[in-house]
XYZ file of N, CA and C in Angstrom:
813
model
N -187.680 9.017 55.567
C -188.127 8.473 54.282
C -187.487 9.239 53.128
N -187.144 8.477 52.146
C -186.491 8.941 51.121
C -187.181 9.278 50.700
N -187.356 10.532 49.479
C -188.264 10.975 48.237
C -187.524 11.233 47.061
N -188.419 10.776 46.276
C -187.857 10.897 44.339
C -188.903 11.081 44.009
N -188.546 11.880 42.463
C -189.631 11.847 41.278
C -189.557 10.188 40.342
N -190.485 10.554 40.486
C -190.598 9.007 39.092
C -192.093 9.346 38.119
N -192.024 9.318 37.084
C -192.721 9.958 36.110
C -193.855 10.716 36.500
N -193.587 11.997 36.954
C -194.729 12.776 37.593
C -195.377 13.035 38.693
N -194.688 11.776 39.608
C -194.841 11.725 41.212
C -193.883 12.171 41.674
N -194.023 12.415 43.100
C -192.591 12.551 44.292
C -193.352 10.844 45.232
N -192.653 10.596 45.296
C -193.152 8.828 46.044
C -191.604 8.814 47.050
N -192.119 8.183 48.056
C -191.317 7.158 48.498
C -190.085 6.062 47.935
N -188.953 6.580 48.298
C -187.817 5.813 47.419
C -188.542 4.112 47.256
N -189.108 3.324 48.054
C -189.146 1.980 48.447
C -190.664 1.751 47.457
N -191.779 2.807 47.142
C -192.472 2.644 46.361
C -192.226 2.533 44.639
N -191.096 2.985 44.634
C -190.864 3.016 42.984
C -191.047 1.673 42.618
N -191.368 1.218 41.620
C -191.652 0.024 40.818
C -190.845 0.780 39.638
N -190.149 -0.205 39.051
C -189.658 -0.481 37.994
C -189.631 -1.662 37.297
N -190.747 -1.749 35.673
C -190.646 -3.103 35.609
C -189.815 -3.414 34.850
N -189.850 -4.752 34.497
C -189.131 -5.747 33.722
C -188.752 -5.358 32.624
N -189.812 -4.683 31.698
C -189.933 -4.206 30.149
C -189.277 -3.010 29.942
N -188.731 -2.034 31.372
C -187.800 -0.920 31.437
C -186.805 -1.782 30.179
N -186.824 -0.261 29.584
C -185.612 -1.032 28.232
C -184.231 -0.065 28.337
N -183.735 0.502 29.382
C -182.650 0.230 29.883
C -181.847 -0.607 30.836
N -182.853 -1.246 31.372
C -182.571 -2.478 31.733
C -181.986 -3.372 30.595
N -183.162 -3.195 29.457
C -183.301 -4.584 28.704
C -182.029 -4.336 27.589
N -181.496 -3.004 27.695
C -180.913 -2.524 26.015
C -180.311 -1.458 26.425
N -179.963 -0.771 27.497
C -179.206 0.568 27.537
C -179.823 1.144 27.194
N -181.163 1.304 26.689
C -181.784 2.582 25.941
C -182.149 3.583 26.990
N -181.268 4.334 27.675
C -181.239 5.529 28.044
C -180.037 6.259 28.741
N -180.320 7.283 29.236
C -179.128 8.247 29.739
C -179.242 8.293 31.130
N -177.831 8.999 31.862
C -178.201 9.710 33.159
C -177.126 10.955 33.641
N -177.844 11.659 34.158
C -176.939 12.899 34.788
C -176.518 13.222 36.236
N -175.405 13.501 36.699
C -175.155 13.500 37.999
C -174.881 14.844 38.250
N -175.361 15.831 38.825
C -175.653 17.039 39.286
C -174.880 17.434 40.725
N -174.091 17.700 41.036
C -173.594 18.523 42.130
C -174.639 19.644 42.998
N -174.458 19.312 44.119
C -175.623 19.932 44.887
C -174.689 20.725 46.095
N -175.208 21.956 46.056
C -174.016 22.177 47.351
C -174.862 23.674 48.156
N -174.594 23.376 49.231
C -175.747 24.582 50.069
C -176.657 24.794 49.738
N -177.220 22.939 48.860
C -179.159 23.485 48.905
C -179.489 23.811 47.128
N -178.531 23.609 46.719
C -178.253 24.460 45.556
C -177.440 23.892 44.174
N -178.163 23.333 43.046
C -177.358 22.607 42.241
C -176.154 23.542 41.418
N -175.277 22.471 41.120
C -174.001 23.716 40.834
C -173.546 23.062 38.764
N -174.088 24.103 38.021
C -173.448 23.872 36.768
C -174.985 23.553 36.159
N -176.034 23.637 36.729
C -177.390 23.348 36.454
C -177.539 23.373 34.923
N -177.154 24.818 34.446
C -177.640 24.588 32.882
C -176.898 23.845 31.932
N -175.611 23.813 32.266
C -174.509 22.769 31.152
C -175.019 21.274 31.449
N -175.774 21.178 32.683
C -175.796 19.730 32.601
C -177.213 19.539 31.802
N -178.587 20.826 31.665
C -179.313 20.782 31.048
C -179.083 20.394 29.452
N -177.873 21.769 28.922
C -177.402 21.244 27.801
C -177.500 20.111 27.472
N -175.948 18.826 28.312
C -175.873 17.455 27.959
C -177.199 16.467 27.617
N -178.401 16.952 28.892
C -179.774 16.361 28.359
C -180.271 16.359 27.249
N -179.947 17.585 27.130
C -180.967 17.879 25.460
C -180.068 17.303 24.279
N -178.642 17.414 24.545
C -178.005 16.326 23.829
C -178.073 15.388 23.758
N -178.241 14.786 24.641
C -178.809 13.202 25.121
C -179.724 13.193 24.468
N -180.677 13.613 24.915
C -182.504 13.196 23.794
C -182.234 13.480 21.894
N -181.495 13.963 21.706
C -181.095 14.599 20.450
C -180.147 13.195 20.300
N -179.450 12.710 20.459
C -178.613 11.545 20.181
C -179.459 10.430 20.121
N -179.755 10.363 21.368
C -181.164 9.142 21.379
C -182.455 8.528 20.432
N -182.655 9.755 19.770
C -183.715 9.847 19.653
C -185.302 9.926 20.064
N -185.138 10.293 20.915
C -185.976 10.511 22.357
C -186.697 11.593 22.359
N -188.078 11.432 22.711
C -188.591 12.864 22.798
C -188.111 14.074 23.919
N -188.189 14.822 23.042
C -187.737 16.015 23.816
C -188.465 17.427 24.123
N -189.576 16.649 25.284
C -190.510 17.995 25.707
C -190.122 18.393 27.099
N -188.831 18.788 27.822
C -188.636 18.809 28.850
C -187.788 20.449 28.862
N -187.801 21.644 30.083
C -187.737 22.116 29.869
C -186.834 22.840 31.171
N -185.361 23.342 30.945
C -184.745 23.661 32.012
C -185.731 23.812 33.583
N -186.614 24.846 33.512
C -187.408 24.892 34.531
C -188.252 23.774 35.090
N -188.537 22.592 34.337
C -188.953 21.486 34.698
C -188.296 20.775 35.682
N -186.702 20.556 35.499
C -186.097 19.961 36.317
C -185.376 20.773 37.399
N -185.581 22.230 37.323
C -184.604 22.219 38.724
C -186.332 22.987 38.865
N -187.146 22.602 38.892
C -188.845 22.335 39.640
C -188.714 21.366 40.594
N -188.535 19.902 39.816
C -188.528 19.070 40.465
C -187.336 18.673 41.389
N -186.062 19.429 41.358
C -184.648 19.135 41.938
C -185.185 19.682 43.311
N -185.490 21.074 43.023
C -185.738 22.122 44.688
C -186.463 21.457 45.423
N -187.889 20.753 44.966
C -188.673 19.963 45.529
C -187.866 18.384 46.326
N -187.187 18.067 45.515
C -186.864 16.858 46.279
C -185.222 16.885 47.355
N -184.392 18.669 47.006
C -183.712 18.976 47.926
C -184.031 19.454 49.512
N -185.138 19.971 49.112
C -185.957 20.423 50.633
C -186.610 19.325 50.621
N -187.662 18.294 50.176
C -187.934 17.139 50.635
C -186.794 16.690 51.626
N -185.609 16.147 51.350
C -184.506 15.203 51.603
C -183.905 16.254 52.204
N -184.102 17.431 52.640
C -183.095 18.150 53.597
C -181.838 17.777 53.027
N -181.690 18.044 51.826
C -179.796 17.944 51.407
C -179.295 18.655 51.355
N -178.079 19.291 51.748
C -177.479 20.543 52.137
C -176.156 20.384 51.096
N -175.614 18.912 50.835
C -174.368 18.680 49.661
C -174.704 17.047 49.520
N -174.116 17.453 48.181
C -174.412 15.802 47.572
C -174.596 15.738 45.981
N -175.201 15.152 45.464
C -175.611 14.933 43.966
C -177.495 14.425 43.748
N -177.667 14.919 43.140
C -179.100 14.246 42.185
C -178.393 13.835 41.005
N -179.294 12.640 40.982
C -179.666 11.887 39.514
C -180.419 11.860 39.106
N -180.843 12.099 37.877
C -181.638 12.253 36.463
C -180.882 11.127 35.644
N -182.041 9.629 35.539
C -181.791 8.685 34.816
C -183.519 9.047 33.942
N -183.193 8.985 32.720
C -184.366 9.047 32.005
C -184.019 7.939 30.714
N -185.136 7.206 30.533
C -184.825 5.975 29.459
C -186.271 6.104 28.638
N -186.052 5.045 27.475
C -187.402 4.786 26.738
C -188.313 4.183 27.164
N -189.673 4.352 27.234
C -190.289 3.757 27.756
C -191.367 2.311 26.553
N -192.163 1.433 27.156
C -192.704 0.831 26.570
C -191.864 -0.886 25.978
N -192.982 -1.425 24.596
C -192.332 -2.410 24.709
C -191.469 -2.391 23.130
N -191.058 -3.498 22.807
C -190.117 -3.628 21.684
C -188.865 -4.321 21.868
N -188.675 -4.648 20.989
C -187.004 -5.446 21.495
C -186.355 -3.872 20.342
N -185.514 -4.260 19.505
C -184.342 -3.157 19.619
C -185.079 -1.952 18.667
N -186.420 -2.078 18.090
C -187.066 -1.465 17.978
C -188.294 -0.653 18.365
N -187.899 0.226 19.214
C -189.075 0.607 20.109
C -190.255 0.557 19.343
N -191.633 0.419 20.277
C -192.723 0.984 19.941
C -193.311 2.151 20.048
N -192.674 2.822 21.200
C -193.026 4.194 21.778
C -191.724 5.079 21.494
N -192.044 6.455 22.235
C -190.967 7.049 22.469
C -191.248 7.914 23.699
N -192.151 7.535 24.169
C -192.404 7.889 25.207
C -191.003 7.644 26.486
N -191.290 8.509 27.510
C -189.850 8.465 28.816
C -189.875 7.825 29.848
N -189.618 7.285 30.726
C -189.291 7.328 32.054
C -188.666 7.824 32.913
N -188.719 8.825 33.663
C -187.962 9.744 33.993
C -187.835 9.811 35.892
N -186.969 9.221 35.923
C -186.448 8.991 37.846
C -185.299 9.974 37.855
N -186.127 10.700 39.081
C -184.550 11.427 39.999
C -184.262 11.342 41.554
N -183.334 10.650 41.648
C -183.050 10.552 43.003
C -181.710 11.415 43.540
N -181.367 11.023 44.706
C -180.161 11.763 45.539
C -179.247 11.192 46.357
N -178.328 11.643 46.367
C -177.209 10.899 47.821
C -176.569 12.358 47.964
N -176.283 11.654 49.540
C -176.012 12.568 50.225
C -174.495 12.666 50.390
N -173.885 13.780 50.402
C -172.060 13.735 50.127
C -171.792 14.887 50.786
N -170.374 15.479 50.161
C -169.922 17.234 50.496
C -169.689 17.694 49.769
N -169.401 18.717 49.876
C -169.301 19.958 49.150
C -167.781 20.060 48.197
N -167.591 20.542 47.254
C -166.245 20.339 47.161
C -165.163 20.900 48.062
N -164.106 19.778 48.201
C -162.591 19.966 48.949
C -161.564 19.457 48.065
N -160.578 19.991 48.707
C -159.489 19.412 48.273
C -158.761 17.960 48.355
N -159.058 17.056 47.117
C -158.607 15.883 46.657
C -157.607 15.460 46.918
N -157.905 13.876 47.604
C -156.623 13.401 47.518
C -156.093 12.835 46.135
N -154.443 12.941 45.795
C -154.136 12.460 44.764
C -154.682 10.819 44.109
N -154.773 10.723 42.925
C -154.698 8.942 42.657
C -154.243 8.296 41.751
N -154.065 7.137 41.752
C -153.312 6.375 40.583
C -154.324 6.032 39.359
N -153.524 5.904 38.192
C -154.181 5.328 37.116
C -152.969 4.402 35.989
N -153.934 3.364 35.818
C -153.254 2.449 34.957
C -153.862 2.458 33.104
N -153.527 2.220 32.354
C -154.033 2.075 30.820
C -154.712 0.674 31.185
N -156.049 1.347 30.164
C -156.763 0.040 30.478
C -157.185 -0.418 28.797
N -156.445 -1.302 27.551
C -156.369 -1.727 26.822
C -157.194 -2.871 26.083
N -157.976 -3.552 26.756
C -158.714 -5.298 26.385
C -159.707 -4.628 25.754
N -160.463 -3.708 26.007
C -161.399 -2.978 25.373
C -161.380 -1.560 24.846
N -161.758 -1.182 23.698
C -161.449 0.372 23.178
C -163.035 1.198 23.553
N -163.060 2.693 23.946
C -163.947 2.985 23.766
C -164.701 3.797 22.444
N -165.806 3.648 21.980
C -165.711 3.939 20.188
C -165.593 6.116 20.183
N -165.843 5.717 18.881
C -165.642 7.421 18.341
C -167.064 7.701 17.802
N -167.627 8.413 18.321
C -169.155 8.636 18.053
C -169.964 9.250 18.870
N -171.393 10.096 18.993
C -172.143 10.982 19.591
C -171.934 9.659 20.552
N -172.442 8.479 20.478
C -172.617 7.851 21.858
C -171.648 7.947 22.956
N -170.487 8.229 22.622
C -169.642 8.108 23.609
C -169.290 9.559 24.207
N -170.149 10.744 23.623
C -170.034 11.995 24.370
C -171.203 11.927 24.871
N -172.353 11.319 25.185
C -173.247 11.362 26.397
C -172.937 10.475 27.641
N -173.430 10.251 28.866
C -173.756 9.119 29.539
C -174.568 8.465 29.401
N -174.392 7.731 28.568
C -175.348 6.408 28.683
C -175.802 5.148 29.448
N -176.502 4.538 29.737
C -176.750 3.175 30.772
C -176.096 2.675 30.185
N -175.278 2.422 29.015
C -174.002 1.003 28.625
C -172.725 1.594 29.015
N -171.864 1.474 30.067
C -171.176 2.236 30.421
C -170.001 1.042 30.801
N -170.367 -0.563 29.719
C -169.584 -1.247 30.054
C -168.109 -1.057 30.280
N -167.493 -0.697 29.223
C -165.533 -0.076 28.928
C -165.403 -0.180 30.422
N -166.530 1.385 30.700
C -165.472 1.564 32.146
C -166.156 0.904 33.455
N -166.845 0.105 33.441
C -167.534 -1.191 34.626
C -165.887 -2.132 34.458
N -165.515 -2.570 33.164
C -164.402 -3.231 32.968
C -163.104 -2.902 33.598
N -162.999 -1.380 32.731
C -161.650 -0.941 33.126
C -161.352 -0.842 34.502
N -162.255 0.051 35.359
C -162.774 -0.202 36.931
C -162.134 -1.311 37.669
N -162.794 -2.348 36.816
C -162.647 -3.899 37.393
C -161.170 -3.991 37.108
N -160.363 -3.720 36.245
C -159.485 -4.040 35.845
C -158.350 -3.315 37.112
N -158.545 -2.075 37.026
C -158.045 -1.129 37.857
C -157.632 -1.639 39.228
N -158.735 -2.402 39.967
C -159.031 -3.106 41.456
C -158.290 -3.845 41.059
N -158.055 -4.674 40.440
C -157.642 -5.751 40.487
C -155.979 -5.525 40.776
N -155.337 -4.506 39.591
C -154.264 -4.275 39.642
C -153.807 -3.351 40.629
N -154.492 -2.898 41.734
C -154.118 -1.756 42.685
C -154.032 -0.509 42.105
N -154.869 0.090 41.477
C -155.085 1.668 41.300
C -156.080 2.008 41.270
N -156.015 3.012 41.344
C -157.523 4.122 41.975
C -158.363 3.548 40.721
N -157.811 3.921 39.485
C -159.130 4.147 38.151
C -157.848 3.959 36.989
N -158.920 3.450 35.874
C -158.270 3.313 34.578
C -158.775 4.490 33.358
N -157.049 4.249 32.682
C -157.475 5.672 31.655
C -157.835 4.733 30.353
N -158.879 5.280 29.795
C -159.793 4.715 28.456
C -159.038 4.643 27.369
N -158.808 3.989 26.524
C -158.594 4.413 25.084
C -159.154 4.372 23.550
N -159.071 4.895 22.571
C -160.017 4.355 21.681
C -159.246 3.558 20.498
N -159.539 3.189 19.703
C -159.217 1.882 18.405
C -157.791 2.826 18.026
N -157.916 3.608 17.658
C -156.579 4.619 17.456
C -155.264 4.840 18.375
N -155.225 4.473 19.347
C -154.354 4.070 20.647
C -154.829 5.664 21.356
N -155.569 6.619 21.117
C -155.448 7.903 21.834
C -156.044 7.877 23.401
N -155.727 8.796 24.084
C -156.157 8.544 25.271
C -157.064 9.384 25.201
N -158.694 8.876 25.864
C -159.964 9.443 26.078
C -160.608 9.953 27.129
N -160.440 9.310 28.276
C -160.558 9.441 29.536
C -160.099 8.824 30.448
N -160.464 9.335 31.961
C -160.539 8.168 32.983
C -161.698 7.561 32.880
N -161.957 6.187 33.268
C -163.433 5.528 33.632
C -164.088 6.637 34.058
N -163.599 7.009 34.828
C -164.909 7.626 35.431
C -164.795 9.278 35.399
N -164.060 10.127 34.430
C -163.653 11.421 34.772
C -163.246 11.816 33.142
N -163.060 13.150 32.909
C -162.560 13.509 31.843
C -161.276 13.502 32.128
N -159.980 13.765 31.432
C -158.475 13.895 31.871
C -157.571 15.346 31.448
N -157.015 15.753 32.114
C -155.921 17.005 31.184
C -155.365 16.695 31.602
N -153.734 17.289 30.852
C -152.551 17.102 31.290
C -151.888 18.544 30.761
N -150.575 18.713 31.543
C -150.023 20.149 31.343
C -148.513 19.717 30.929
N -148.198 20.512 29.835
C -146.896 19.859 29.671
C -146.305 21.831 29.306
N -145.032 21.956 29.926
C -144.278 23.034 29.518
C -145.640 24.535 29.654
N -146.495 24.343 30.891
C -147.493 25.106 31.073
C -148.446 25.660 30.554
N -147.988 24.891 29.432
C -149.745 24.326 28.573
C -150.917 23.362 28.610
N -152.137 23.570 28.844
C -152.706 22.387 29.301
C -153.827 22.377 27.996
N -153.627 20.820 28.103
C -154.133 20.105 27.004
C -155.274 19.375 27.474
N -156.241 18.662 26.540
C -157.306 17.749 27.086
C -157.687 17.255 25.420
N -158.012 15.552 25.467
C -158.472 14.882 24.076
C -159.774 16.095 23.804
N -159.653 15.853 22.820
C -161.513 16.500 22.003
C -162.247 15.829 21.765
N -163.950 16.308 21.738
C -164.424 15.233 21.870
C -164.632 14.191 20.749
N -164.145 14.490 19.482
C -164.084 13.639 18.457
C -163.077 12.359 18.869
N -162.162 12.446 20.095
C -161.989 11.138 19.916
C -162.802 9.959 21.348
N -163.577 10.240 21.616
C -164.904 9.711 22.360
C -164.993 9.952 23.579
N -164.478 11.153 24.155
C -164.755 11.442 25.002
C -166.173 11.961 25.768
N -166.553 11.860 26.911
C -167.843 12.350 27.809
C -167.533 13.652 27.312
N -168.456 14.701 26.850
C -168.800 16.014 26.793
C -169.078 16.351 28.635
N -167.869 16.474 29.321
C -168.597 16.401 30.480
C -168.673 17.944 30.903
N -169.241 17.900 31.967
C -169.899 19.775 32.573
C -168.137 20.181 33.251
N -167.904 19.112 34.312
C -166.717 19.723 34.825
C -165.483 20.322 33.869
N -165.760 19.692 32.275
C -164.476 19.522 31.699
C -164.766 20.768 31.191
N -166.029 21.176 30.540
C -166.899 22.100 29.786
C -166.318 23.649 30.857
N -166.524 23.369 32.214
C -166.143 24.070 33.346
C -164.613 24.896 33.213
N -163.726 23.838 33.102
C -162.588 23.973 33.240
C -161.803 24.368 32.482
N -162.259 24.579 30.677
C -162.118 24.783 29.713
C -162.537 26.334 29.308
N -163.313 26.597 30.399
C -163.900 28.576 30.339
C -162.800 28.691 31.319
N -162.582 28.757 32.067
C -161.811 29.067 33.099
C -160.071 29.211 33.007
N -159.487 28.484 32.196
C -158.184 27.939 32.026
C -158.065 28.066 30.163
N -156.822 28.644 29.863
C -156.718 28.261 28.299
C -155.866 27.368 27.934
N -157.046 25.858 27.749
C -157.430 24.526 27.672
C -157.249 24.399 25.994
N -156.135 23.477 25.325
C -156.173 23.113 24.081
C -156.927 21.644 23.591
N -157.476 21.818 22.773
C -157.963 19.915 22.392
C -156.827 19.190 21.601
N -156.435 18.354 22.119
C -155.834 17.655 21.086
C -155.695 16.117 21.231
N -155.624 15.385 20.090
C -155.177 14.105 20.639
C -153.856 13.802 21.266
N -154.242 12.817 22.750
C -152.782 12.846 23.042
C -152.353 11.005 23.249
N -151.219 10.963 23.220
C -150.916 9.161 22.982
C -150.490 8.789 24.488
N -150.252 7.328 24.446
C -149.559 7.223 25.830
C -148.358 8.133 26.355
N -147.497 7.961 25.307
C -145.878 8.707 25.876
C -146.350 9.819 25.846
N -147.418 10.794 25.663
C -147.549 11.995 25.918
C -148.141 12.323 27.249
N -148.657 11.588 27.622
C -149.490 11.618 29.083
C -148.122 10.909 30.299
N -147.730 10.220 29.674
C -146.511 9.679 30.535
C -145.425 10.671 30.314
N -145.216 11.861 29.725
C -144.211 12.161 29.678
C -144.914 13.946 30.472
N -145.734 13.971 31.084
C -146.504 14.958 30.695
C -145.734 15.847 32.344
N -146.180 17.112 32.928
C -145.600 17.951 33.913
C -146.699 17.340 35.269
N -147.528 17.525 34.400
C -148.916 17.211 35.682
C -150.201 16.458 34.827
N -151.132 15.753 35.736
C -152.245 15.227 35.218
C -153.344 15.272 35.928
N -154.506 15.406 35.877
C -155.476 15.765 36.579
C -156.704 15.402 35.240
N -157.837 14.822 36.488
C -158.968 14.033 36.061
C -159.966 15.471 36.871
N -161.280 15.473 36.055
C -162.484 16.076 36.707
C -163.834 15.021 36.211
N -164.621 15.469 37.347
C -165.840 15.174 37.255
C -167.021 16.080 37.319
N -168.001 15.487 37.460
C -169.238 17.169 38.235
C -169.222 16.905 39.725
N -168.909 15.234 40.310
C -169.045 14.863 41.719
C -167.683 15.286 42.376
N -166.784 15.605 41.981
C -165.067 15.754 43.096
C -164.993 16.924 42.475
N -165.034 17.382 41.146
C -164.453 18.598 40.409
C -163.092 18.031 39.686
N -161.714 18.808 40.587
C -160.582 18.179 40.141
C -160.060 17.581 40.907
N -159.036 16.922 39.746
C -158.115 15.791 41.311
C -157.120 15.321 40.507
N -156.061 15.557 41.212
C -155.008 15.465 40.498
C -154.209 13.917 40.630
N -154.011 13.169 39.803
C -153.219 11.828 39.158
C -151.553 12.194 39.971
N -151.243 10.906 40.768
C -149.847 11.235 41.326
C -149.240 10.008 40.551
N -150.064 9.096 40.317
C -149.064 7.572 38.954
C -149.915 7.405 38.060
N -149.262 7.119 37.017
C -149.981 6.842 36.054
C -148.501 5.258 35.789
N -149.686 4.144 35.563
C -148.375 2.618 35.590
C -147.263 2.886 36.571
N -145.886 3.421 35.950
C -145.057 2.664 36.885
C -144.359 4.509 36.810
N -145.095 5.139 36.365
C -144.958 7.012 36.335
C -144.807 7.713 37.315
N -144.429 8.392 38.121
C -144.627 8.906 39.145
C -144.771 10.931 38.698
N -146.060 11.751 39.196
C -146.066 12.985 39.271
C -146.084 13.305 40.586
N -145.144 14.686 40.816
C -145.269 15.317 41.991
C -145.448 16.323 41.963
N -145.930 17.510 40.539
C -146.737 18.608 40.330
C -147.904 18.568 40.608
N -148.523 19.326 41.327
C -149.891 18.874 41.652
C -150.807 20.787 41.328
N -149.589 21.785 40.950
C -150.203 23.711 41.258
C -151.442 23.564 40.691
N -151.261 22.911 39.164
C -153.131 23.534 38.413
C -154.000 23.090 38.875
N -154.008 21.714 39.122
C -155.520 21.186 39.834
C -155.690 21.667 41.036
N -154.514 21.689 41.798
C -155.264 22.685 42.931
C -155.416 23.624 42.689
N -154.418 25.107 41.706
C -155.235 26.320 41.867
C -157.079 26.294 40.932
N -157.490 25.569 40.362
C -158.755 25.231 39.531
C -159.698 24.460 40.681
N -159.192 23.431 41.502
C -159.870 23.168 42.583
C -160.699 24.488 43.262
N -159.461 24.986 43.993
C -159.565 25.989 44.815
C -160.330 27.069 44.326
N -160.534 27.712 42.876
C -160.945 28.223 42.516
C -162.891 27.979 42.412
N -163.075 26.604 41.964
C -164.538 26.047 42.321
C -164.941 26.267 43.350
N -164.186 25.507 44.299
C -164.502 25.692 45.705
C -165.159 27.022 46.270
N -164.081 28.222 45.994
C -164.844 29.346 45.794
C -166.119 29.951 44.955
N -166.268 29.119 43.958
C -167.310 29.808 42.955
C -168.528 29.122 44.089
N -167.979 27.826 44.169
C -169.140 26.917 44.943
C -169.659 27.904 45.934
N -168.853 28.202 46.895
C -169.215 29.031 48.314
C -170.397 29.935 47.703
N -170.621 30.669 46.775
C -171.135 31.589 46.363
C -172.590 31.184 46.046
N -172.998 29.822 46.394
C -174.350 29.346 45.913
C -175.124 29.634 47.183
C-alpha cells in the first residue's frame, strides 16, 4: 500500500479524494516541488525549502509552514514506503471556492513519491528550439507552477520531431531553458547559464551547480548555444546531463557535466 500526506493525514494513496473545486485543477493556482531522495535521505532539502517559501511569497499564499514540517512529514512517508532512491512531491495549491478570485487562502497540501535511483551517469540527449510559444519574464516563471503549459507543448513538440526535449525561449529570442531542466553552456572554458530575469526556473540543481563551478549569468541567443564547446541541462531528478544535438548541431565535449555529475554523485554517497 502506498502512503501520502494529504492535509494532515498519512492515508492510503487510493483514499485521497480530490475534489472538483481543487483550484489547481480549476486555474493553476498552485505550485510543486520534486525532491531527490537517495539512501533514505532527501538531497538539497533546504534550497528546495527556499523555492517553497518563494512560491507562497509569489502566490500569495499563506505561509505558515516550516522547514521541519516537511522533512517531518518526508521521513515519515520514506520509511512508510521503504524508499531507499527516488523523489517526493510536494504539490500544495489554494484551497476553497472562487473563480479567479479566491475566497480563502487557505492550502492543500499533498506529498507523494516514486520510486527511482540514485544519481548515475547520464546518457547524452538531443534538443530542438521550441518557438510557437514564448515563455514570459516574471516571478511566475522562476517557480514551478501547475501551468506548466510552454513546456507540456514544447515536449509535445520535441516527440514529434525526434528529440529528447525542447529548449524554451522568451519574447526576446533568449534562451531560458530546457522544458524540463535548467541549461549551461561552456564556451572557451567558461561556463555560462541565462539569469533568472530572463524566466528561467530558480531551480535547486542549477542553484547547486552555480556554488560549485564559477557559473556566469548571462543572456544567451541561439548562435550562442549553437556555437557553444559543450551543453548540459540539470534538474533535482538526473542532476546533470549533458546535450550531444542541439537541431542539426552536433557536441562531442561532454568533461564538465561529467566532472559536476561525478562530483554529486559523490556528495550524494555521503547521505
Amino acid at each position: 500500500m502506498e502512503v501520502v500526506f494529504y492535509n494532515g493525514d498519512f492515508l492510503a494513496k487510493d483514499d485521497v479524494f480530490i475534489s472538483s473545486n481543487n483550484r489547481a485543477f480549476n486555474y493553476g493556482d498552485g505550485f510543486f516541488e520534486s525532491i531527490k531522495i537517495i539512501n533514505s535521505k532527501p538531497f538539497n532539502f533546504s534550497l528546495h525549502f527556499q523555492r517553497i517559501q518563494l512560491s507562497l511569497s509569489v502566490l500569495k499564499m499563506d505561509n505558515n509552514y516550516t522547514l521541519a514540517f516537511f522533512e517531518e512529514k518526508t521521513s515519515y512517508l520514506i520509511e512508510a514506503n521503504k524508499i531507499i532512491n527516488g523523489s517526493i512531491k510536494i504539490h500544495i495549491s489554494r484551497r476553497g471556492k472562487g473563480r479567479y478570485l479566491p475566497r480563502s487562502n487557505h492550502l492543500d497540501v499533498l506529498i507523494s513519491f516514486i520510486k527511482g535511483s540514485e544519481y548515475i551517469r547520464n546518457d547524452a540527449i538531443s534538443l530542438c528550439f521550441y518557438g510557437q510559444e514564448y515563455k514570459g519574464i516574471g516571478s511566475l516563471s522562476n517557480i514551478k507552477s501547475s501551468n506548466a503549459l510552454v513546456s507540456v507543448l514544447a515536449s509535445i513538440y520535441a516527440y514529434e520531431n525526434n528529440f529528447d526535449h525542447a529548449v524554451l525561449l522568451n519574447h526576446l529570442g533568449n534562451i531560458v531553458e530546457a522544458a524540463h531542466a535548467n541549461i549551461f553552456i561552456v564556451k572557451n572554458q567558461k561556463i555560462y547559464t541565462p539569469p533568472l530575469t530572463d524566466g528561467c526556473v530558480d531551480g535547486t540543481m542549477r542553484r547547486w551547480v552555480i556554488t560549485e563551478l564559477d557559473v556566469s549569468e548571462k543572456s544567451i541567443i541561439q548562435d550562442e548555444i549553437l556555437d557553444a564547446d559543450e551543453v548540459f541541462v540539470t534538474n533535482a531528478t538526473s542532476g546533470v546531463v549533458s546535450v550531444k544535438i542541439i537541431e542539426n548541431n552536433s557536441f562531442t565535449s561532454f568533461s564538465i557535466a561529467n566532472f559536476i555529475q561525478q562530483k554529486l554523485i559523490n556528495s550524494s554517497l555521503d547521505l
